[in-house]
Amino acid sequence: MKKVKLRSGFSMLIAITALVLIAFLSAIVLGLSSKMIKETTNQYQHEQAQLYAKSYTEYAIMALTANDRTQTCLEDIDGTIGDPNNGNGYRVRVRISFIGNGKGEGDISKCSSTRQLSNSVTTKRSPLSAIIDVYVEYKDPDNTSGAWFTYHRRTLQKI
């Protein structure tokens, strides 16, 4: 009888074990990289929302200074960037309220009463101030049927 060499079978077993181990490690790396990509996308969207809120705040201040409040009152500014319903854009809402005596240059009589805040802390010489609330809303691009994420920025500005 001939002796059978077991070395070739042992090598095959080591090769299969190495392939299974490499496949397992590849699956772990792929899972981690997809989580990192998702986190980076969420962080990017949040940073963009902050920048849009700052930009719309500045735009609202410019619009307020150019607006003739004796004719019309600027209370809302709305806008969209991209397609917010598909998770590839942003929906922006700006709400403006006023604090002041409402007389003279700072006349806010044309503004709705819900946008005229308490005047009990102001005097005739108090400047007109505006509270600018900016809401930037966006959706997760991987779950467009989910809820909106909202970034809010509030600014008090003398006019």
mmCIF file of C-alpha atoms in Angstrom:
data_model
loop_
_atom_site.group_PDB
_atom_site.id
_atom_site.type_symbol
_atom_site.label_atom_id
_atom_site.label_comp_id
_atom_site.label_asym_id
_atom_site.label_seq_id
_atom_site.Cartn_x
_atom_site.Cartn_y
_atom_site.Cartn_z
ATOM 1 C CA MET A 1 0.000 0.000 0.000
ATOM 2 C CA LYS A 2 1.060 3.494 -0.807
ATOM 3 C CA LYS A 3 1.116 6.264 1.771
ATOM 4 C CA VAL A 4 -1.183 9.170 0.891
ATOM 5 C CA LYS A 5 0.249 12.627 1.380
ATOM 6 C CA LEU A 6 -1.952 14.807 3.566
ATOM 7 C CA ARG A 7 -0.094 18.025 2.770
ATOM 8 C CA SER A 8 -2.147 18.941 -0.305
ATOM 9 C CA GLY A 9 -5.399 18.587 1.655
ATOM 10 C CA PHE A 10 -4.041 20.690 4.519
ATOM 11 C CA SER A 11 -3.049 23.465 2.091
ATOM 12 C CA MET A 12 -6.540 23.479 0.619
ATOM 13 C CA LEU A 13 -8.063 23.802 4.097
ATOM 14 C CA ILE A 14 -5.765 26.754 4.941
ATOM 15 C CA ALA A 15 -6.633 28.464 1.607
ATOM 16 C CA ILE A 16 -10.406 28.150 2.212
ATOM 17 C CA THR A 17 -10.033 29.448 5.774
ATOM 18 C CA ALA A 18 -8.012 32.430 4.512
ATOM 19 C CA LEU A 19 -10.649 33.242 1.868
ATOM 20 C CA VAL A 20 -13.474 33.093 4.438
ATOM 21 C CA LEU A 21 -11.500 35.336 6.792
ATOM 22 C CA ILE A 22 -10.782 37.873 4.022
ATOM 23 C CA ALA A 23 -14.466 37.887 2.987
ATOM 24 C CA PHE A 24 -15.528 38.476 6.598
ATOM 25 C CA LEU A 25 -13.071 41.371 7.026
ATOM 26 C CA SER A 26 -14.176 42.865 3.689
ATOM 27 C CA ALA A 27 -17.805 42.806 4.838
ATOM 28 C CA ILE A 28 -16.866 44.619 8.072
ATOM 29 C CA VAL A 29 -14.894 47.283 6.167
ATOM 30 C CA LEU A 30 -17.753 47.773 3.697
ATOM 31 C CA GLY A 31 -20.270 48.191 6.534
ATOM 32 C CA LEU A 32 -18.067 50.715 8.331
ATOM 33 C CA SER A 33 -17.440 52.720 5.177
ATOM 34 C CA SER A 34 -21.175 52.938 4.413
ATOM 35 C CA LYS A 35 -21.802 54.219 7.958
ATOM 36 C CA MET A 36 -19.042 56.803 7.537
ATOM 37 C CA ILE A 37 -20.508 57.965 4.221
ATOM 38 C CA LYS A 38 -23.968 58.301 5.797
ATOM 39 C CA GLU A 39 -22.567 60.299 8.734
ATOM 40 C CA THR A 40 -20.615 62.562 6.384
ATOM 41 C CA THR A 41 -23.750 63.209 4.320
ATOM 42 C CA ASN A 42 -25.749 64.093 7.453
ATOM 43 C CA GLN A 43 -22.996 66.409 8.652
ATOM 44 C CA TYR A 44 -22.812 68.071 5.215
ATOM 45 C CA GLN A 45 -26.572 68.676 5.139
ATOM 46 C CA HIS A 46 -26.531 70.197 8.630
ATOM 47 C CA GLU A 47 -23.626 72.508 7.741
ATOM 48 C CA GLN A 48 -25.417 73.580 4.564
ATOM 49 C CA ALA A 49 -28.575 74.323 6.574
ATOM 50 C CA GLN A 50 -26.539 76.536 8.928
ATOM 51 C CA LEU A 51 -25.039 78.442 6.003
ATOM 52 C CA TYR A 52 -28.424 78.912 4.333
ATOM 53 C CA ALA A 53 -29.893 80.169 7.623
ATOM 54 C CA LYS A 54 -27.112 82.732 7.964
ATOM 55 C CA SER A 55 -27.517 83.791 4.349
ATOM 56 C CA TYR A 56 -31.298 84.171 4.609
ATOM 57 C CA THR A 57 -30.892 86.152 7.843
ATOM 58 C CA GLU A 58 -28.655 88.643 6.035
ATOM 59 C CA TYR A 59 -31.068 88.726 3.105
ATOM 60 C CA ALA A 60 -33.988 89.452 5.460
ATOM 61 C CA ILE A 61 -32.058 92.326 7.082
ATOM 62 C CA MET A 62 -31.321 93.823 3.649
ATOM 63 C CA ALA A 63 -34.968 93.420 2.633
ATOM 64 C CA LEU A 64 -36.146 95.052 5.874
ATOM 65 C CA THR A 65 -33.941 98.086 5.398
ATOM 66 C CA ALA A 66 -35.186 98.516 1.829
ATOM 67 C CA ASN A 67 -38.863 97.972 2.690
ATOM 68 C CA ASP A 68 -41.211 100.949 3.122
ATOM 69 C CA ARG A 69 -43.186 99.893 6.201
ATOM 70 C CA THR A 70 -45.723 102.706 5.721
ATOM 71 C CA GLN A 71 -46.941 100.930 2.561
ATOM 72 C CA THR A 72 -46.469 97.220 3.288
ATOM 73 C CA CYS A 73 -45.036 95.190 6.113
ATOM 74 C CA LEU A 74 -42.456 92.541 5.347
ATOM 75 C CA GLU A 75 -43.315 89.583 7.591
ATOM 76 C CA ASP A 76 -42.410 86.420 5.654
ATOM 77 C CA ILE A 77 -39.791 85.317 3.170
ATOM 78 C CA ASP A 78 -39.988 81.787 1.792
ATOM 79 C CA GLY A 79 -37.658 79.975 -0.561
ATOM 80 C CA THR A 80 -36.528 76.600 -1.827
ATOM 81 C CA ILE A 81 -33.101 75.444 -2.889
ATOM 82 C CA GLY A 82 -32.981 72.395 -5.133
ATOM 83 C CA ASP A 83 -35.716 69.791 -4.740
ATOM 84 C CA PRO A 84 -36.341 69.428 -0.999
ATOM 85 C CA ASN A 85 -38.956 66.675 -1.400
ATOM 86 C CA ASN A 86 -36.376 64.294 -2.913
ATOM 87 C CA GLY A 87 -33.813 64.946 -0.200
ATOM 88 C CA ASN A 88 -31.674 66.957 -2.609
ATOM 89 C CA GLY A 89 -32.571 70.438 -1.433
ATOM 90 C CA TYR A 90 -33.747 72.727 1.332
ATOM 91 C CA ARG A 91 -36.956 74.542 2.219
ATOM 92 C CA VAL A 92 -36.439 77.929 3.926
ATOM 93 C CA ARG A 93 -39.005 79.920 5.915
ATOM 94 C CA VAL A 94 -38.206 83.355 7.381
ATOM 95 C CA ARG A 95 -40.619 84.876 9.916
ATOM 96 C CA ILE A 96 -40.144 88.486 11.026
ATOM 97 C CA SER A 97 -41.607 90.113 14.151
ATOM 98 C CA PHE A 98 -41.090 93.658 15.380
ATOM 99 C CA ILE A 99 -40.313 95.251 18.746
ATOM 100 C CA GLY A 100 -40.672 99.013 18.941
ATOM 101 C CA ASN A 101 -43.005 101.874 19.589
ATOM 102 C CA GLY A 102 -44.491 101.745 16.091
ATOM 103 C CA LYS A 103 -44.395 105.504 15.590
ATOM 104 C CA GLY A 104 -42.511 107.707 13.139
ATOM 105 C CA GLU A 105 -39.800 106.100 11.032
ATOM 106 C CA GLY A 106 -40.306 102.757 12.696
ATOM 107 C CA ASP A 107 -44.008 102.658 11.863
ATOM 108 C CA ILE A 108 -45.256 99.078 11.995
ATOM 109 C CA SER A 109 -48.986 99.809 11.886
ATOM 110 C CA LYS A 110 -49.332 97.872 8.604
ATOM 111 C CA CYS A 111 -47.942 94.725 10.244
ATOM 112 C CA SER A 112 -50.304 92.119 11.635
ATOM 113 C CA SER A 113 -50.831 92.279 15.381
ATOM 114 C CA THR A 114 -49.236 88.855 15.862
ATOM 115 C CA ARG A 115 -45.982 90.269 14.481
ATOM 116 C CA GLN A 116 -45.963 93.316 16.793
ATOM 117 C CA LEU A 117 -44.487 92.198 20.067
ATOM 118 C CA SER A 118 -44.887 93.917 23.445
ATOM 119 C CA ASN A 119 -44.080 97.620 23.371
ATOM 120 C CA SER A 120 -44.183 98.080 27.131
ATOM 121 C CA VAL A 121 -40.379 97.997 27.409
ATOM 122 C CA THR A 122 -39.791 100.647 24.765
ATOM 123 C CA THR A 123 -39.788 104.430 24.873
ATOM 124 C CA LYS A 124 -40.421 106.960 22.114
ATOM 125 C CA ARG A 125 -36.691 107.076 21.488
ATOM 126 C CA SER A 126 -36.237 103.288 21.369
ATOM 127 C CA PRO A 127 -35.133 102.063 17.948
ATOM 128 C CA LEU A 128 -37.254 99.638 16.005
ATOM 129 C CA SER A 129 -35.927 96.101 16.280
ATOM 130 C CA ALA A 130 -36.792 92.958 14.381
ATOM 131 C CA ILE A 131 -36.710 89.365 15.514
ATOM 132 C CA ILE A 132 -35.816 87.239 12.517
ATOM 133 C CA ASP A 133 -36.560 83.515 12.790
ATOM 134 C CA VAL A 134 -35.118 81.395 9.993
ATOM 135 C CA TYR A 135 -36.148 77.759 9.609
ATOM 136 C CA VAL A 136 -34.200 75.602 7.147
ATOM 137 C CA GLU A 137 -35.772 72.196 6.549
ATOM 138 C CA TYR A 138 -34.321 69.229 4.716
ATOM 139 C CA LYS A 139 -34.940 65.510 4.306
ATOM 140 C CA ASP A 140 -32.676 62.511 4.521
ATOM 141 C CA PRO A 141 -31.834 61.555 0.906
ATOM 142 C CA ASP A 142 -32.048 57.853 1.818
ATOM 143 C CA ASN A 143 -35.503 58.214 3.419
ATOM 144 C CA THR A 144 -37.505 60.893 1.588
ATOM 145 C CA SER A 145 -40.769 59.664 3.093
ATOM 146 C CA GLY A 146 -39.418 60.355 6.582
ATOM 147 C CA ALA A 147 -39.735 63.466 8.710
ATOM 148 C CA TRP A 148 -38.152 66.833 7.961
ATOM 149 C CA PHE A 149 -35.019 67.876 9.813
ATOM 150 C CA THR A 150 -35.174 71.533 10.867
ATOM 151 C CA TYR A 151 -32.391 73.961 11.671
ATOM 152 C CA HIS A 152 -33.589 77.146 13.428
ATOM 153 C CA ARG A 153 -31.716 80.433 13.791
ATOM 154 C CA ARG A 154 -33.048 83.473 15.671
ATOM 155 C CA THR A 155 -31.553 86.934 15.303
ATOM 156 C CA LEU A 156 -32.406 90.248 16.989
ATOM 157 C CA GLN A 157 -31.570 93.175 14.721
ATOM 158 C CA LYS A 158 -31.957 96.941 15.187
ATOM 159 C CA ILE A 159 -33.422 98.593 12.126
#
